JSON list of C-alpha atoms in Angstrom, two decimals:
[
{"chain": "U", "resi": 295, "resn": "MET", "atom": "CA", "xyz": [42.30, 2.58, 5.70]},
{"chain": "U", "resi": 296, "resn": "ILE", "atom": "CA", "xyz": [45.34, 0.52, 6.16]},
{"chain": "U", "resi": 297, "resn": "ARG", "atom": "CA", "xyz": [46.49, -1.03, 9.38]},
{"chain": "U", "resi": 298, "resn": "VAL", "atom": "CA", "xyz": [50.29, -0.24, 9.54]},
{"chain": "U", "resi": 299, "resn": "ALA", "atom": "CA", "xyz": [50.91, -1.84, 13.02]},
{"chain": "U", "resi": 300, "resn": "LYS", "atom": "CA", "xyz": [49.19, -3.30, 16.13]},
{"chain": "U", "resi": 301, "resn": "TYR", "atom": "CA", "xyz": [50.67, -3.68, 19.54]},
{"chain": "U", "resi": 302, "resn": "HIS", "atom": "CA", "xyz": [49.49, -5.51, 22.66]},
{"chain": "U", "resi": 303, "resn": "THR", "atom": "CA", "xyz": [50.38, -3.59, 25.86]},
{"chain": "U", "resi": 304, "resn": "ASP", "atom": "CA", "xyz": [49.46, -3.77, 29.45]},
{"chain": "U", "resi": 305, "resn": "PHE", "atom": "CA", "xyz": [47.19, -0.70, 28.85]},
{"chain": "U", "resi": 306, "resn": "GLY", "atom": "CA", "xyz": [45.37, -2.09, 25.92]},
{"chain": "U", "resi": 307, "resn": "ASN", "atom": "CA", "xyz": [45.91, -2.77, 22.38]},
{"chain": "U", "resi": 308, "resn": "ILE", "atom": "CA", "xyz": [47.19, 0.15, 20.01]},
{"chain": "U", "resi": 309, "resn": "GLU", "atom": "CA", "xyz": [46.72, 0.32, 16.24]},
{"chain": "U", "resi": 310, "resn": "VAL", "atom": "CA", "xyz": [48.47, 2.50, 13.87]},
{"chain": "U", "resi": 311, "resn": "LEU", "atom": "CA", "xyz": [46.37, 3.19, 10.91]},
{"chain": "U", "resi": 312, "resn": "ARG", "atom": "CA", "xyz": [47.06, 5.14, 7.50]},
{"chain": "U", "resi": 313, "resn": "THR", "atom": "CA", "xyz": [44.31, 6.48, 5.29]},
{"chain": "U", "resi": 314, "resn": "LYS", "atom": "CA", "xyz": [44.68, 5.66, 1.70]},
{"chain": "U", "resi": 315, "resn": "ASP", "atom": "CA", "xyz": [43.64, 9.05, 0.24]},
{"chain": "U", "resi": 316, "resn": "SER", "atom": "CA", "xyz": [45.65, 11.50, 2.30]},
{"chain": "U", "resi": 317, "resn": "GLY", "atom": "CA", "xyz": [48.31, 9.38, 3.95]},
{"chain": "U", "resi": 318, "resn": "SER", "atom": "CA", "xyz": [47.60, 10.64, 7.42]},
{"chain": "U", "resi": 319, "resn": "PHE", "atom": "CA", "xyz": [48.50, 8.38, 10.36]},
{"chain": "U", "resi": 320, "resn": "ILE", "atom": "CA", "xyz": [45.90, 7.49, 13.10]},
{"chain": "U", "resi": 321, "resn": "TYR", "atom": "CA", "xyz": [46.68, 6.27, 16.63]},
{"chain": "U", "resi": 322, "resn": "ARG", "atom": "CA", "xyz": [43.81, 4.18, 17.90]},
{"chain": "U", "resi": 323, "resn": "GLN", "atom": "CA", "xyz": [43.67, 2.64, 21.38]},
{"chain": "U", "resi": 324, "resn": "GLY", "atom": "CA", "xyz": [40.98, 0.50, 22.73]},
{"chain": "U", "resi": 325, "resn": "GLY", "atom": "CA", "xyz": [38.83, 1.29, 19.80]},
{"chain": "U", "resi": 326, "resn": "CYS", "atom": "CA", "xyz": [39.16, 5.15, 20.29]},
{"chain": "U", "resi": 327, "resn": "TYR", "atom": "CA", "xyz": [40.85, 7.43, 18.15]},
{"chain": "U", "resi": 328, "resn": "GLN", "atom": "CA", "xyz": [43.61, 9.23, 20.14]},
{"chain": "U", "resi": 329, "resn": "SER", "atom": "CA", "xyz": [45.67, 11.05, 17.49]},
{"chain": "U", "resi": 330, "resn": "GLU", "atom": "CA", "xyz": [45.80, 11.88, 13.74]},
{"chain": "U", "resi": 331, "resn": "CYS", "atom": "CA", "xyz": [48.54, 13.53, 12.06]},
{"chain": "U", "resi": 332, "resn": "ASP", "atom": "CA", "xyz": [49.51, 14.34, 8.38]},
{"chain": "U", "resi": 333, "resn": "PRO", "atom": "CA", "xyz": [52.66, 12.68, 6.86]},
{"chain": "U", "resi": 334, "resn": "ASN", "atom": "CA", "xyz": [54.79, 15.47, 8.28]},
{"chain": "U", "resi": 335, "resn": "GLY", "atom": "CA", "xyz": [53.65, 14.99, 11.87]},
{"chain": "U", "resi": 336, "resn": "ILE", "atom": "CA", "xyz": [51.25, 18.08, 12.05]},
{"chain": "U", "resi": 337, "resn": "SER", "atom": "CA", "xyz": [48.00, 17.20, 13.74]},
{"chain": "U", "resi": 338, "resn": "VAL", "atom": "CA", "xyz": [44.77, 17.05, 11.70]},
{"chain": "U", "resi": 339, "resn": "VAL", "atom": "CA", "xyz": [42.69, 17.29, 14.93]},
{"chain": "U", "resi": 340, "resn": "PRO", "atom": "CA", "xyz": [40.92, 20.68, 15.49]},
{"chain": "U", "resi": 341, "resn": "TYR", "atom": "CA", "xyz": [41.34, 20.79, 19.33]},
{"chain": "U", "resi": 342, "resn": "ILE", "atom": "CA", "xyz": [45.20, 20.07, 19.17]},
{"chain": "U", "resi": 343, "resn": "HIS", "atom": "CA", "xyz": [45.34, 23.18, 16.91]},
{"chain": "U", "resi": 344, "resn": "ALA", "atom": "CA", "xyz": [43.18, 25.05, 19.54]},
{"chain": "U", "resi": 345, "resn": "ILE", "atom": "CA", "xyz": [45.52, 24.15, 22.40]},
{"chain": "U", "resi": 346, "resn": "PHE", "atom": "CA", "xyz": [48.55, 25.11, 20.28]},
{"chain": "U", "resi": 347, "resn": "GLY", "atom": "CA", "xyz": [47.00, 28.42, 19.49]},
{"chain": "U", "resi": 348, "resn": "LEU", "atom": "CA", "xyz": [46.41, 29.16, 22.96]},
{"chain": "U", "resi": 349, "resn": "LEU", "atom": "CA", "xyz": [49.97, 28.18, 24.06]},
{"chain": "U", "resi": 350, "resn": "ALA", "atom": "CA", "xyz": [51.26, 30.49, 21.42]},
{"chain": "U", "resi": 351, "resn": "GLN", "atom": "CA", "xyz": [49.23, 33.37, 22.74]},
{"chain": "U", "resi": 352, "resn": "ALA", "atom": "CA", "xyz": [50.68, 32.86, 26.19]},
{"chain": "U", "resi": 353, "resn": "GLU", "atom": "CA", "xyz": [54.23, 32.89, 24.69]},
{"chain": "U", "resi": 354, "resn": "VAL", "atom": "CA", "xyz": [55.03, 29.48, 26.40]},
{"chain": "U", "resi": 355, "resn": "SER", "atom": "CA", "xyz": [58.78, 28.26, 26.45]},
{"chain": "U", "resi": 356, "resn": "ASP", "atom": "CA", "xyz": [58.39, 25.34, 28.83]},
{"chain": "U", "resi": 357, "resn": "VAL", "atom": "CA", "xyz": [55.52, 22.79, 28.56]},
{"chain": "U", "resi": 358, "resn": "LEU", "atom": "CA", "xyz": [54.50, 19.63, 30.39]},
{"chain": "U", "resi": 359, "resn": "MET", "atom": "CA", "xyz": [52.09, 17.27, 28.41]},
{"chain": "U", "resi": 360, "resn": "ILE", "atom": "CA", "xyz": [50.36, 14.56, 30.53]},
{"chain": "U", "resi": 361, "resn": "GLY", "atom": "CA", "xyz": [49.29, 11.96, 27.82]},
{"chain": "U", "resi": 362, "resn": "CYS", "atom": "CA", "xyz": [50.96, 11.19, 24.86]},
{"chain": "U", "resi": 363, "resn": "GLY", "atom": "CA", "xyz": [49.15, 9.33, 22.07]},
{"chain": "U", "resi": 364, "resn": "GLY", "atom": "CA", "xyz": [50.77, 10.30, 18.87]},
{"chain": "U", "resi": 365, "resn": "GLY", "atom": "CA", "xyz": [52.41, 13.17, 20.45]},
{"chain": "U", "resi": 366, "resn": "SER", "atom": "CA", "xyz": [51.60, 15.67, 17.52]},
{"chain": "U", "resi": 367, "resn": "LEU", "atom": "CA", "xyz": [51.09, 18.69, 19.96]},
{"chain": "U", "resi": 368, "resn": "GLY", "atom": "CA", "xyz": [54.71, 17.90, 21.22]},
{"chain": "U", "resi": 369, "resn": "THR", "atom": "CA", "xyz": [56.06, 17.64, 17.82]},
{"chain": "U", "resi": 370, "resn": "MET", "atom": "CA", "xyz": [54.40, 20.94, 16.64]},
{"chain": "U", "resi": 371, "resn": "LEU", "atom": "CA", "xyz": [55.62, 22.84, 19.89]},
{"chain": "U", "resi": 372, "resn": "ASP", "atom": "CA", "xyz": [59.12, 21.50, 19.59]},
{"chain": "U", "resi": 373, "resn": "ARG", "atom": "CA", "xyz": [59.32, 22.58, 15.97]},
{"chain": "U", "resi": 374, "resn": "VAL", "atom": "CA", "xyz": [58.77, 26.35, 17.12]},
{"chain": "U", "resi": 375, "resn": "GLY", "atom": "CA", "xyz": [61.44, 26.05, 19.93]},
{"chain": "U", "resi": 376, "resn": "VAL", "atom": "CA", "xyz": [59.31, 25.16, 22.99]},
{"chain": "U", "resi": 377, "resn": "CYS", "atom": "CA", "xyz": [60.81, 22.76, 25.49]},
{"chain": "U", "resi": 378, "resn": "VAL", "atom": "CA", "xyz": [58.31, 20.03, 25.96]},
{"chain": "U", "resi": 379, "resn": "THR", "atom": "CA", "xyz": [58.26, 17.22, 28.52]},
{"chain": "U", "resi": 380, "resn": "ILE", "atom": "CA", "xyz": [55.75, 14.38, 27.74]},
{"chain": "U", "resi": 381, "resn": "VAL", "atom": "CA", "xyz": [54.47, 11.98, 30.65]},
{"chain": "U", "resi": 382, "resn": "ASP", "atom": "CA", "xyz": [52.57, 8.78, 29.80]},
{"chain": "U", "resi": 383, "resn": "ILE", "atom": "CA", "xyz": [52.06, 5.52, 31.78]},
{"chain": "U", "resi": 384, "resn": "ASN", "atom": "CA", "xyz": [52.45, 3.51, 28.69]},
{"chain": "U", "resi": 385, "resn": "PRO", "atom": "CA", "xyz": [56.00, 3.36, 27.25]},
{"chain": "U", "resi": 386, "resn": "LYS", "atom": "CA", "xyz": [54.90, 2.12, 24.10]},
{"chain": "U", "resi": 387, "resn": "ALA", "atom": "CA", "xyz": [53.28, 5.26, 23.29]},
{"chain": "U", "resi": 388, "resn": "PHE", "atom": "CA", "xyz": [56.52, 7.14, 22.83]},
{"chain": "U", "resi": 389, "resn": "GLN", "atom": "CA", "xyz": [57.94, 4.51, 20.53]},
{"chain": "U", "resi": 390, "resn": "ILE", "atom": "CA", "xyz": [54.98, 4.73, 18.22]},
{"chain": "U", "resi": 391, "resn": "ALA", "atom": "CA", "xyz": [54.81, 8.43, 18.27]},
{"chain": "U", "resi": 392, "resn": "GLN", "atom": "CA", "xyz": [58.56, 8.60, 17.39]},
{"chain": "U", "resi": 393, "resn": "GLN", "atom": "CA", "xyz": [58.26, 5.81, 14.58]},
{"chain": "U", "resi": 394, "resn": "TYR", "atom": "CA", "xyz": [55.08, 6.95, 12.91]},
{"chain": "U", "resi": 395, "resn": "PHE", "atom": "CA", "xyz": [53.93, 10.24, 14.08]},
{"chain": "U", "resi": 396, "resn": "GLY", "atom": "CA", "xyz": [57.16, 12.38, 13.86]},
{"chain": "U", "resi": 397, "resn": "LEU", "atom": "CA", "xyz": [57.66, 12.91, 17.58]},
{"chain": "U", "resi": 398, "resn": "PRO", "atom": "CA", "xyz": [61.38, 14.43, 17.55]},
{"chain": "U", "resi": 399, "resn": "ARG", "atom": "CA", "xyz": [63.83, 12.13, 19.63]},
{"chain": "U", "resi": 400, "resn": "GLY", "atom": "CA", "xyz": [64.83, 15.26, 21.50]},
{"chain": "U", "resi": 401, "resn": "VAL", "atom": "CA", "xyz": [61.47, 15.59, 23.27]},
{"chain": "U", "resi": 402, "resn": "HIS", "atom": "CA", "xyz": [61.78, 14.38, 26.79]},
{"chain": "U", "resi": 403, "resn": "CYS", "atom": "CA", "xyz": [59.63, 11.36, 27.37]},
{"chain": "U", "resi": 404, "resn": "CYS", "atom": "CA", "xyz": [59.04, 10.01, 30.84]},
{"chain": "U", "resi": 405, "resn": "THR", "atom": "CA", "xyz": [57.17, 6.88, 31.53]},
{"chain": "U", "resi": 406, "resn": "SER", "atom": "CA", "xyz": [54.95, 7.56, 34.66]},
{"chain": "U", "resi": 407, "resn": "ASP", "atom": "CA", "xyz": [51.55, 8.11, 35.79]},
{"chain": "U", "resi": 408, "resn": "GLY", "atom": "CA", "xyz": [50.84, 11.87, 35.51]},
{"chain": "U", "resi": 409, "resn": "ARG", "atom": "CA", "xyz": [50.09, 12.41, 39.28]},
{"chain": "U", "resi": 410, "resn": "ASP", "atom": "CA", "xyz": [53.29, 10.19, 40.33]},
{"chain": "U", "resi": 411, "resn": "PHE", "atom": "CA", "xyz": [55.26, 12.52, 38.10]},
{"chain": "U", "resi": 412, "resn": "LEU", "atom": "CA", "xyz": [54.19, 15.76, 39.63]},
{"chain": "U", "resi": 413, "resn": "ARG", "atom": "CA", "xyz": [54.72, 14.50, 43.04]},
{"chain": "U", "resi": 414, "resn": "ALA", "atom": "CA", "xyz": [58.17, 13.48, 42.21]},
{"chain": "U", "resi": 415, "resn": "ASP", "atom": "CA", "xyz": [59.12, 16.63, 39.90]},
{"chain": "U", "resi": 416, "resn": "ARG", "atom": "CA", "xyz": [59.71, 19.91, 41.41]},
{"chain": "U", "resi": 417, "resn": "HIS", "atom": "CA", "xyz": [60.19, 21.92, 38.11]},
{"chain": "U", "resi": 418, "resn": "ARG", "atom": "CA", "xyz": [57.80, 24.62, 37.31]},
{"chain": "U", "resi": 419, "resn": "TYR", "atom": "CA", "xyz": [56.46, 24.86, 33.87]},
{"chain": "U", "resi": 420, "resn": "ASP", "atom": "CA", "xyz": [54.74, 27.66, 31.87]},
{"chain": "U", "resi": 421, "resn": "ALA", "atom": "CA", "xyz": [51.82, 25.40, 31.06]},
{"chain": "U", "resi": 422, "resn": "ILE", "atom": "CA", "xyz": [50.56, 21.85, 31.80]},
{"chain": "U", "resi": 423, "resn": "VAL", "atom": "CA", "xyz": [48.39, 20.27, 29.07]},
{"chain": "U", "resi": 424, "resn": "LEU", "atom": "CA", "xyz": [46.17, 17.38, 30.36]},
{"chain": "U", "resi": 425, "resn": "ASP", "atom": "CA", "xyz": [45.24, 15.14, 27.67]},
{"chain": "U", "resi": 426, "resn": "ALA", "atom": "CA", "xyz": [45.18, 11.78, 29.27]},
{"chain": "U", "resi": 427, "resn": "TYR", "atom": "CA", "xyz": [42.38, 9.22, 28.57]},
{"chain": "U", "resi": 428, "resn": "SER", "atom": "CA", "xyz": [41.56, 5.52, 29.39]},
{"chain": "U", "resi": 429, "resn": "GLY", "atom": "CA", "xyz": [38.94, 4.84, 26.88]},
{"chain": "U", "resi": 430, "resn": "ARG", "atom": "CA", "xyz": [36.60, 7.78, 26.56]},
{"chain": "U", "resi": 431, "resn": "ARG", "atom": "CA", "xyz": [37.28, 8.94, 30.20]},
{"chain": "U", "resi": 432, "resn": "ILE", "atom": "CA", "xyz": [40.00, 10.90, 32.06]},
{"chain": "U", "resi": 433, "resn": "PRO", "atom": "CA", "xyz": [41.19, 8.67, 34.81]},
{"chain": "U", "resi": 434, "resn": "ASP", "atom": "CA", "xyz": [39.44, 9.77, 38.02]},
{"chain": "U", "resi": 435, "resn": "HIS", "atom": "CA", "xyz": [42.59, 10.74, 39.81]},
{"chain": "U", "resi": 436, "resn": "LEU", "atom": "CA", "xyz": [43.56, 13.02, 36.98]},
{"chain": "U", "resi": 437, "resn": "CYS", "atom": "CA", "xyz": [40.55, 15.07, 37.25]},
{"chain": "U", "resi": 438, "resn": "ALA", "atom": "CA", "xyz": [40.38, 15.16, 41.08]},
{"chain": "U", "resi": 439, "resn": "GLU", "atom": "CA", "xyz": [40.62, 18.62, 42.87]},
{"chain": "U", "resi": 440, "resn": "THR", "atom": "CA", "xyz": [43.61, 17.28, 44.74]},
{"chain": "U", "resi": 441, "resn": "PHE", "atom": "CA", "xyz": [45.37, 16.71, 41.38]},
{"chain": "U", "resi": 442, "resn": "PHE", "atom": "CA", "xyz": [44.72, 20.05, 40.16]},
{"chain": "U", "resi": 443, "resn": "GLY", "atom": "CA", "xyz": [46.02, 21.52, 43.57]},
{"chain": "U", "resi": 444, "resn": "LEU", "atom": "CA", "xyz": [49.21, 19.61, 42.82]},
{"chain": "U", "resi": 445, "resn": "ALA", "atom": "CA", "xyz": [49.39, 20.80, 39.38]},
{"chain": "U", "resi": 446, "resn": "GLN", "atom": "CA", "xyz": [49.21, 24.35, 40.54]},
{"chain": "U", "resi": 447, "resn": "THR", "atom": "CA", "xyz": [52.39, 23.94, 42.47]},
{"chain": "U", "resi": 448, "resn": "ARG", "atom": "CA", "xyz": [54.20, 22.95, 39.44]},
{"chain": "U", "resi": 449, "resn": "LEU", "atom": "CA", "xyz": [53.35, 26.10, 37.51]},
{"chain": "U", "resi": 450, "resn": "LYS", "atom": "CA", "xyz": [55.20, 29.28, 37.59]},
{"chain": "U", "resi": 451, "resn": "ASN", "atom": "CA", "xyz": [53.36, 31.48, 39.95]},
{"chain": "U", "resi": 452, "resn": "SER", "atom": "CA", "xyz": [52.66, 34.66, 37.75]},
{"chain": "U", "resi": 453, "resn": "SER", "atom": "CA", "xyz": [52.38, 33.13, 34.32]},
{"chain": "U", "resi": 454, "resn": "GLY", "atom": "CA", "xyz": [51.57, 29.37, 34.62]},
{"chain": "U", "resi": 455, "resn": "MET", "atom": "CA", "xyz": [48.45, 27.97, 32.97]},
{"chain": "U", "resi": 456, "resn": "LEU", "atom": "CA", "xyz": [46.67, 24.54, 32.70]},
{"chain": "U", "resi": 457, "resn": "ILE", "atom": "CA", "xyz": [44.71, 23.42, 29.86]},
{"chain": "U", "resi": 458, "resn": "GLY", "atom": "CA", "xyz": [42.61, 20.36, 29.92]},
{"chain": "U", "resi": 459, "resn": "ASN", "atom": "CA", "xyz": [40.88, 18.48, 27.11]},
{"chain": "U", "resi": 460, "resn": "VAL", "atom": "CA", "xyz": [37.49, 17.36, 28.32]},
{"chain": "U", "resi": 461, "resn": "HIS", "atom": "CA", "xyz": [35.26, 15.14, 26.11]},
{"chain": "U", "resi": 462, "resn": "ALA", "atom": "CA", "xyz": [31.53, 16.06, 26.04]},
{"chain": "U", "resi": 463, "resn": "ARG", "atom": "CA", "xyz": [29.11, 13.76, 24.40]},
{"chain": "U", "resi": 464, "resn": "HIS", "atom": "CA", "xyz": [26.35, 16.45, 23.94]},
{"chain": "U", "resi": 465, "resn": "ASP", "atom": "CA", "xyz": [25.14, 19.71, 25.51]},
{"chain": "U", "resi": 466, "resn": "LEU", "atom": "CA", "xyz": [23.70, 17.75, 28.52]},
{"chain": "U", "resi": 467, "resn": "ASP", "atom": "CA", "xyz": [27.00, 16.26, 29.29]},
{"chain": "U", "resi": 468, "resn": "THR", "atom": "CA", "xyz": [28.28, 18.34, 32.36]},
{"chain": "U", "resi": 469, "resn": "MET", "atom": "CA", "xyz": [31.74, 16.96, 32.49]},
{"chain": "U", "resi": 470, "resn": "PRO", "atom": "CA", "xyz": [33.39, 20.20, 31.20]},
{"chain": "U", "resi": 471, "resn": "ASP", "atom": "CA", "xyz": [31.49, 22.44, 33.68]},
{"chain": "U", "resi": 472, "resn": "ARG", "atom": "CA", "xyz": [32.43, 19.86, 36.74]},
{"chain": "U", "resi": 473, "resn": "VAL", "atom": "CA", "xyz": [36.19, 20.05, 35.74]},
{"chain": "U", "resi": 474, "resn": "ALA", "atom": "CA", "xyz": [35.82, 23.87, 35.67]},
{"chain": "U", "resi": 475, "resn": "ALA", "atom": "CA", "xyz": [34.09, 23.87, 39.06]},
{"chain": "U", "resi": 476, "resn": "LYS", "atom": "CA", "xyz": [36.92, 21.90, 40.60]},
{"chain": "U", "resi": 477, "resn": "LEU", "atom": "CA", "xyz": [39.44, 24.14, 38.93]},
{"chain": "U", "resi": 478, "resn": "SER", "atom": "CA", "xyz": [37.64, 27.31, 40.42]},
{"chain": "U", "resi": 479, "resn": "ASN", "atom": "CA", "xyz": [38.43, 26.04, 43.76]},
{"chain": "U", "resi": 480, "resn": "ILE", "atom": "CA", "xyz": [42.18, 26.25, 43.18]},
{"chain": "U", "resi": 481, "resn": "TRP", "atom": "CA", "xyz": [42.41, 29.20, 40.64]},
{"chain": "U", "resi": 482, "resn": "ALA", "atom": "CA", "xyz": [40.86, 32.56, 40.47]},
{"chain": "U", "resi": 483, "resn": "ASN", "atom": "CA", "xyz": [40.68, 32.68, 36.72]},
{"chain": "U", "resi": 484, "resn": "VAL", "atom": "CA", "xyz": [39.02, 29.84, 34.99]},
{"chain": "U", "resi": 485, "resn": "ARG", "atom": "CA", "xyz": [37.52, 29.54, 31.33]},
{"chain": "U", "resi": 486, "resn": "LEU", "atom": "CA", "xyz": [35.82, 27.17, 29.04]},
{"chain": "U", "resi": 487, "resn": "LEU", "atom": "CA", "xyz": [36.33, 27.07, 25.29]},
{"chain": "U", "resi": 488, "resn": "ASP", "atom": "CA", "xyz": [33.59, 24.91, 23.57]},
{"chain": "U", "resi": 489, "resn": "THR", "atom": "CA", "xyz": [31.45, 24.25, 20.62]},
{"chain": "U", "resi": 490, "resn": "ARG", "atom": "CA", "xyz": [27.70, 24.00, 21.97]},
{"chain": "U", "resi": 491, "resn": "GLY", "atom": "CA", "xyz": [25.44, 21.99, 19.88]},
{"chain": "U", "resi": 492, "resn": "ALA", "atom": "CA", "xyz": [28.16, 19.59, 18.50]},
{"chain": "U", "resi": 493, "resn": "SER", "atom": "CA", "xyz": [28.10, 15.91, 19.83]},
{"chain": "U", "resi": 494, "resn": "ASP", "atom": "CA", "xyz": [31.14, 13.91, 20.81]},
{"chain": "U", "resi": 495, "resn": "ARG", "atom": "CA", "xyz": [33.27, 17.20, 20.97]},
{"chain": "U", "resi": 496, "resn": "ASN", "atom": "CA", "xyz": [36.41, 18.38, 22.77]},
{"chain": "U", "resi": 497, "resn": "ALA", "atom": "CA", "xyz": [35.95, 21.15, 25.23]},
{"chain": "U", "resi": 498, "resn": "LEU", "atom": "CA", "xyz": [38.98, 22.94, 26.60]},
{"chain": "U", "resi": 499, "resn": "VAL", "atom": "CA", "xyz": [39.02, 23.77, 30.28]},
{"chain": "U", "resi": 500, "resn": "MET", "atom": "CA", "xyz": [41.72, 26.20, 31.32]},
{"chain": "U", "resi": 501, "resn": "ALA", "atom": "CA", "xyz": [42.94, 27.94, 34.70]},
{"chain": "U", "resi": 502, "resn": "GLY", "atom": "CA", "xyz": [45.58, 30.21, 35.52]},
{"chain": "U", "resi": 503, "resn": "LYS", "atom": "CA", "xyz": [46.77, 33.27, 33.41]},
{"chain": "U", "resi": 504, "resn": "VAL", "atom": "CA", "xyz": [44.11, 32.91, 31.00]},
{"chain": "U", "resi": 505, "resn": "ARG", "atom": "CA", "xyz": [41.98, 36.02, 31.27]},
{"chain": "U", "resi": 506, "resn": "ASP", "atom": "CA", "xyz": [43.27, 37.47, 28.16]},
{"chain": "U", "resi": 507, "resn": "LEU", "atom": "CA", "xyz": [43.26, 34.39, 25.65]},
{"chain": "U", "resi": 508, "resn": "VAL", "atom": "CA", "xyz": [41.01, 34.82, 22.66]},
{"chain": "U", "resi": 509, "resn": "GLN", "atom": "CA", "xyz": [39.77, 32.39, 20.30]},
{"chain": "U", "resi": 510, "resn": "PRO", "atom": "CA", "xyz": [42.61, 30.51, 18.74]},
{"chain": "U", "resi": 511, "resn": "THR", "atom": "CA", "xyz": [43.22, 30.39, 14.93]},
{"chain": "U", "resi": 512, "resn": "LEU", "atom": "CA", "xyz": [45.04, 27.80, 12.49]},
{"chain": "U", "resi": 513, "resn": "LEU", "atom": "CA", "xyz": [48.75, 28.78, 12.88]},
{"chain": "U", "resi": 514, "resn": "VAL", "atom": "CA", "xyz": [50.48, 25.58, 11.45]},
{"chain": "U", "resi": 515, "resn": "PRO", "atom": "CA", "xyz": [48.03, 24.22, 8.71]},
{"chain": "U", "resi": 516, "resn": "PRO", "atom": "CA", "xyz": [48.52, 20.47, 7.95]},
{"chain": "U", "resi": 517, "resn": "SER", "atom": "CA", "xyz": [48.96, 19.19, 4.30]},
{"chain": "U", "resi": 518, "resn": "VAL", "atom": "CA", "xyz": [45.42, 17.76, 4.61]},
{"chain": "U", "resi": 519, "resn": "GLY", "atom": "CA", "xyz": [42.00, 19.11, 6.16]},
{"chain": "U", "resi": 520, "resn": "ALA", "atom": "CA", "xyz": [43.30, 22.54, 6.79]},
{"chain": "U", "resi": 521, "resn": "ASP", "atom": "CA", "xyz": [40.17, 24.38, 5.81]},
{"chain": "U", "resi": 522, "resn": "GLU", "atom": "CA", "xyz": [38.02, 21.91, 7.88]},
{"chain": "U", "resi": 523, "resn": "ILE", "atom": "CA", "xyz": [40.21, 22.65, 10.87]},
{"chain": "U", "resi": 524, "resn": "ALA", "atom": "CA", "xyz": [40.12, 26.30, 10.39]},
{"chain": "U", "resi": 525, "resn": "HIS", "atom": "CA", "xyz": [36.20, 26.14, 10.26]},
{"chain": "U", "resi": 526, "resn": "GLU", "atom": "CA", "xyz": [36.08, 23.86, 13.32]},
{"chain": "U", "resi": 527, "resn": "LEU", "atom": "CA", "xyz": [38.22, 26.46, 15.33]},
{"chain": "U", "resi": 528, "resn": "SER", "atom": "CA", "xyz": [35.84, 29.28, 14.08]},
{"chain": "U", "resi": 529, "resn": "LEU", "atom": "CA", "xyz": [32.99, 27.65, 15.89]},
{"chain": "U", "resi": 530, "resn": "LEU", "atom": "CA", "xyz": [34.80, 27.60, 19.37]},
{"chain": "U", "resi": 531, "resn": "ALA", "atom": "CA", "xyz": [33.71, 30.10, 21.81]},
{"chain": "U", "resi": 532, "resn": "PHE", "atom": "CA", "xyz": [34.39, 30.88, 25.47]},
{"chain": "U", "resi": 533, "resn": "ARG", "atom": "CA", "xyz": [31.21, 30.24, 27.32]},
{"chain": "U", "resi": 534, "resn": "PRO", "atom": "CA", "xyz": [30.15, 30.51, 31.16]},
{"chain": "U", "resi": 535, "resn": "TRP", "atom": "CA", "xyz": [30.53, 27.37, 32.89]},
{"chain": "U", "resi": 536, "resn": "HIS", "atom": "CA", "xyz": [28.02, 26.27, 35.51]},
{"chain": "U", "resi": 537, "resn": "VAL", "atom": "CA", "xyz": [28.50, 24.29, 38.68]},
{"chain": "U", "resi": 538, "resn": "PRO", "atom": "CA", "xyz": [26.15, 21.19, 38.33]},
{"chain": "U", "resi": 539, "resn": "ARG", "atom": "CA", "xyz": [23.18, 21.42, 40.66]},
{"chain": "U", "resi": 540, "resn": "ARG", "atom": "CA", "xyz": [24.07, 18.28, 42.53]},
{"chain": "U", "resi": 541, "resn": "ALA", "atom": "CA", "xyz": [27.53, 19.55, 43.33]},
{"chain": "U", "resi": 542, "resn": "ALA", "atom": "CA", "xyz": [26.28, 22.95, 44.43]},
{"chain": "U", "resi": 543, "resn": "GLN", "atom": "CA", "xyz": [23.78, 21.34, 46.76]},
{"chain": "U", "resi": 544, "resn": "SER", "atom": "CA", "xyz": [26.50, 19.20, 48.28]},
{"chain": "U", "resi": 545, "resn": "ALA", "atom": "CA", "xyz": [28.80, 22.33, 48.78]},
{"chain": "U", "resi": 546, "resn": "GLY", "atom": "CA", "xyz": [25.82, 24.30, 50.28]},
{"chain": "U", "resi": 547, "resn": "ARG", "atom": "CA", "xyz": [25.28, 21.44, 52.88]},
{"chain": "U", "resi": 548, "resn": "GLY", "atom": "CA", "xyz": [29.04, 21.39, 53.61]},
{"chain": "U", "resi": 549, "resn": "THR", "atom": "CA", "xyz": [29.04, 25.13, 54.53]},
{"chain": "U", "resi": 550, "resn": "SER", "atom": "CA", "xyz": [25.72, 25.12, 56.54]}
]
């Protein structure tokens, strides 16, 4: 693997790496891999293709992404005619995404905290994708129930949907279920797409107009790793989510 560039920013060091065998580009921040795409800007990360497939099913035309990284989801959406706005607190992310990861200059990029952007922006979107991380964690204020309530007001009432990427270390990690529980206090329809049994995986928690969504398939194959991505997508399944016991007990005490 070759290091192409390194940047020192107020939000941590960012490295751009390139693999010798496939030529794919990797966006690494704080030692964590945030994005990887082929030389054409198509993601080689399965959960990105899962989100793309879900959005395609919903026939969205106007999407807000909170969290940029390499911006490959935005690149893929833009190429099929979707209007994309990307918000990231780090302005350097947009420069890197455009220079190395193929993010089109026409994608609307805003430097802001996701919550602050939603507070100031009154536009309603078909979908909001939450994929913002500080290290291996979603910032607390971006997975708070108050934030999800704010996000709901920025979605189109009848057709809007929110999709959140939630990292799970293993099957005993209840973070995806906890996020789903918070969403269920805002939306009537909440679903969880996950790969049980896998370690260090990406679970997708979604709310809004999501009842009719089915397991996503690979729609835009990258030039490398397409078979592996298709296999990973085939392992995804919608599963019931459960309110963690401690949260359920707290809710019970609050209503007694």
